[in-house]
């Protein structure tokens, strides 16, 4: 995964992958057939970790959605768990940097696209769907509203920027690392920001509508 992250799919040779794994090329081919097989194994590792991480969060979010008596605070808390779960998943693992680069190469088309196929077959679509339903319920809006959907993407994006710009942001914030304490601060700031935004969308105050759009 490190080599694919550093060099992309095309730049990582079978020989270099075997050397990094401490085996010879024939042994690598025996277990994985070819480079694409190794790449798929890496993608499966990332996707399985994502699914395992989000399964309990999705269950709790769905339970909140199913509860007609859930309070606005409970609805926001369920959304916050999904957002915080994304931060933990993207920022805390020891191999977070390798995952980030692996995902980035796929995002710009420097790979077979295996990872995103696996994520879309797993929990990722459900995370987005539930986040939309929770925000819509909290704000009293239609979950299908394209403006609302874009706003939700932007709220998740405020966490993703700490993954994509990890090194720069750690330096600018004067941190020595991005460990549990730092990630807790990121989550706190993100949730406070989301609460202000969502309260504005809920009351219709403090948020300007775009021409032809919804407030």
Coordinates of C-alpha atoms in Angstrom, one line a residue, residues 62-165:
X62 CA -30.5 4.2 11.8
X63 CA -31.9 3.7 15.3
X64 CA -32.2 7.4 15.7
X65 CA -33.9 7.8 12.4
X66 CA -36.4 5.0 13.3
X67 CA -37.2 6.8 16.6
X68 CA -40.1 9.2 15.8
X69 CA -39.6 10.8 19.3
X70 CA -35.9 11.5 18.9
X71 CA -35.1 15.0 19.9
X72 CA -33.1 17.5 17.7
X73 CA -30.1 17.1 20.0
X74 CA -30.3 13.3 19.5
X75 CA -30.5 13.7 15.8
X76 CA -27.5 16.1 15.7
X77 CA -25.6 13.7 18.0
X78 CA -26.2 10.8 15.5
X79 CA -25.0 13.0 12.6
X80 CA -22.0 14.0 14.8
X81 CA -21.1 10.4 15.3
X82 CA -20.9 9.8 11.5
X83 CA -18.8 13.0 11.0
X84 CA -16.5 12.0 13.9
X85 CA -16.3 8.5 12.7
X86 CA -15.0 9.8 9.4
X87 CA -12.3 11.9 11.2
X88 CA -11.2 8.8 13.2
X89 CA -11.2 6.6 10.2
X90 CA -9.2 9.0 8.0
X91 CA -6.8 10.5 10.6
X92 CA -6.1 8.0 13.4
X93 CA -4.8 4.7 11.8
X94 CA -1.0 4.3 11.9
X95 CA -1.0 3.8 8.2
X96 CA -3.3 6.9 7.6
X97 CA -0.7 8.6 5.4
X98 CA -0.4 5.5 3.1
X99 CA -4.2 5.2 2.9
X100 CA -4.5 8.9 2.1
X101 CA -2.0 8.7 -0.8
X102 CA -3.6 5.5 -2.1
X103 CA -7.0 7.1 -2.1
X104 CA -5.7 10.3 -3.7
X105 CA -4.2 8.3 -6.6
X106 CA -7.6 6.6 -7.2
X107 CA -9.4 10.0 -6.9
X108 CA -7.4 11.5 -9.8
X109 CA -7.6 8.3 -11.9
X110 CA -4.1 6.9 -11.3
X111 CA -5.4 3.4 -10.6
X112 CA -7.8 0.7 -11.6
X113 CA -10.6 2.2 -9.5
X114 CA -10.9 -0.9 -7.4
X115 CA -11.1 0.9 -4.1
X116 CA -14.0 3.1 -5.0
X117 CA -15.9 0.2 -6.4
X118 CA -15.4 -1.7 -3.2
X119 CA -16.4 1.3 -1.0
X120 CA -19.5 1.9 -3.1
X121 CA -20.5 -1.8 -2.6
X122 CA -20.0 -1.4 1.2
X123 CA -21.0 1.0 3.8
X124 CA -20.0 4.3 2.2
X125 CA -23.3 5.0 0.3
X126 CA -25.2 4.3 3.5
X127 CA -23.1 6.8 5.5
X128 CA -23.9 9.5 3.0
X129 CA -27.6 8.6 2.9
X130 CA -28.0 8.6 6.6
X131 CA -26.1 11.8 7.0
X132 CA -28.5 13.4 4.5
X133 CA -31.6 12.1 6.3
X134 CA -30.3 13.2 9.7
X135 CA -29.4 16.7 8.5
X136 CA -32.7 17.0 6.7
X137 CA -34.7 16.0 9.7
X138 CA -32.8 18.3 12.0
X139 CA -33.3 21.3 9.6
X140 CA -36.8 20.4 8.5
X141 CA -35.7 20.2 4.9
X142 CA -36.1 17.8 2.0
X143 CA -33.2 15.3 2.0
X144 CA -33.3 15.3 -1.9
X145 CA -32.7 19.1 -2.0
X146 CA -29.5 19.5 -4.1
X147 CA -28.4 22.5 -2.1
X148 CA -28.7 20.6 1.2
X149 CA -26.8 17.6 -0.3
X150 CA -24.0 19.9 -1.3
X151 CA -23.9 21.5 2.1
X152 CA -23.5 18.0 3.7
X153 CA -20.6 17.3 1.3
X154 CA -19.0 20.5 2.4
X155 CA -19.4 19.6 6.1
X156 CA -17.7 16.3 5.6
X157 CA -15.1 18.1 3.5
X158 CA -14.0 20.2 6.5
X159 CA -12.7 16.9 8.0
X160 CA -11.2 15.6 4.8
X161 CA -9.1 18.7 4.4
X162 CA -7.1 17.5 7.4
X163 CA -6.4 14.2 5.7
X164 CA -5.5 15.6 2.3
X165 CA -3.4 18.5 3.7

